CSV table of C-alpha atoms in Angstrom, one decimal:
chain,number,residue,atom,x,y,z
A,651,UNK,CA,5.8,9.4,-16.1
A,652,UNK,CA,9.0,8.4,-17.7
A,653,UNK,CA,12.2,8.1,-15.5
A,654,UNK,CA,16.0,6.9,-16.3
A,655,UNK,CA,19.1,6.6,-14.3
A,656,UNK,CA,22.7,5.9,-15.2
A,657,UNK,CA,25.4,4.4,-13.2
A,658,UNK,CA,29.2,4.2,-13.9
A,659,UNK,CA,32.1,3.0,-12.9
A,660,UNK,CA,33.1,1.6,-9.6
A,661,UNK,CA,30.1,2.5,-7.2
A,662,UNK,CA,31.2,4.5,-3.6
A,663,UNK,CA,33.6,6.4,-6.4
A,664,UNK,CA,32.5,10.3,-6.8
A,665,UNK,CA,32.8,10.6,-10.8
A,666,UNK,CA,30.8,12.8,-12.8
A,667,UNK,CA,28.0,11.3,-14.6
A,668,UNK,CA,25.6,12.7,-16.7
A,669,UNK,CA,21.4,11.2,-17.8
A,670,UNK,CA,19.3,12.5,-20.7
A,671,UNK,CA,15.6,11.5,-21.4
A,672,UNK,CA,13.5,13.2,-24.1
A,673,UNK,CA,10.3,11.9,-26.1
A,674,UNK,CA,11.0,10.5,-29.5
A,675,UNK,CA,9.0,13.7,-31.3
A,676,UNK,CA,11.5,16.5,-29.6
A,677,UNK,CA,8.4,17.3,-27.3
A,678,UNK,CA,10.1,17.1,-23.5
A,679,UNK,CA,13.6,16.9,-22.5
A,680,UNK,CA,14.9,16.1,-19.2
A,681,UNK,CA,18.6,15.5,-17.5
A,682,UNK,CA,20.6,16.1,-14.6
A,683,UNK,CA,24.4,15.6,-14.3
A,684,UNK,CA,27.3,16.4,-11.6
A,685,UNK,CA,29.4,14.4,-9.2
A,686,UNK,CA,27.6,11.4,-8.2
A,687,UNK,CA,28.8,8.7,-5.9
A,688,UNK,CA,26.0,6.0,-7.4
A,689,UNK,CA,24.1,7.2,-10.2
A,690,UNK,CA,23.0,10.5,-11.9
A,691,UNK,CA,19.0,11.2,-12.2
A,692,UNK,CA,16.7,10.4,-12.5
A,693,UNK,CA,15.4,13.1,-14.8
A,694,UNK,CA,11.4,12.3,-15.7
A,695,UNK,CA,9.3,13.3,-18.2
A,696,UNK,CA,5.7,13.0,-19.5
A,697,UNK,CA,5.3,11.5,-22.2
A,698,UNK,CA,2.3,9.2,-22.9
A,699,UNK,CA,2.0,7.1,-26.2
A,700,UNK,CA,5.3,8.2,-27.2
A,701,UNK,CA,8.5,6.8,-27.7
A,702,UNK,CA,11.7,7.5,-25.8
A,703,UNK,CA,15.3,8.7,-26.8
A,704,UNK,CA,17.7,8.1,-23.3
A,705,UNK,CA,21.2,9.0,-23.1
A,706,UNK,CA,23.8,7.9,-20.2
A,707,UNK,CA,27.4,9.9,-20.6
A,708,UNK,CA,30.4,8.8,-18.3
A,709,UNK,CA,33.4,10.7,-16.7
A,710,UNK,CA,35.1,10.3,-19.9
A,711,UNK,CA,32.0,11.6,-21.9
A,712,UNK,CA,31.3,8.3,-23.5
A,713,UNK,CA,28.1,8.7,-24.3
A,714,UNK,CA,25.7,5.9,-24.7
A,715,UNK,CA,22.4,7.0,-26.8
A,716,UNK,CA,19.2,4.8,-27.1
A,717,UNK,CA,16.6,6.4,-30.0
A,718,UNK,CA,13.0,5.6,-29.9
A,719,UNK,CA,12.8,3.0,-27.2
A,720,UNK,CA,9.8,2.0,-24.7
A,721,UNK,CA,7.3,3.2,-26.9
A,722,UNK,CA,3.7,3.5,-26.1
């Protein structure tokens, strides 16, 4: 099992936040998002021997994207 969580911004401040996970052969997607005082997720998948694509978006939907990571 595959998990991710995303922080941002000043922690103990209620922001939305947003977490994507999906295997690296658009198989599985997961991802959960809302108004989080720490983190949003974690959203899991299954997903052995592939790679990973992760995704962390912030309040101001800056979106950091990671593509085929943690393979295996």
């Amino acid at each position: 099992m595959a998990c991710i969580s995303y922080g941002d911004g000043p922690y103990a401040n209620t922001r939305w936040k947003g977490v994507v996970i999906s295997r690296g052969d658009g198989g599985r997607t997961s991802s959960d998002a809302g108004n989080y005082k720490y983190y949003a997720g974690s959203a899991c998948i299954s997903a052995p021997g592939q790679c990973l694509d992760v995704e962390g978006i912030s309040p101001s939907w800056t979106s950091v994207k990671l593509n085929i990571v943690h393979c295996g």
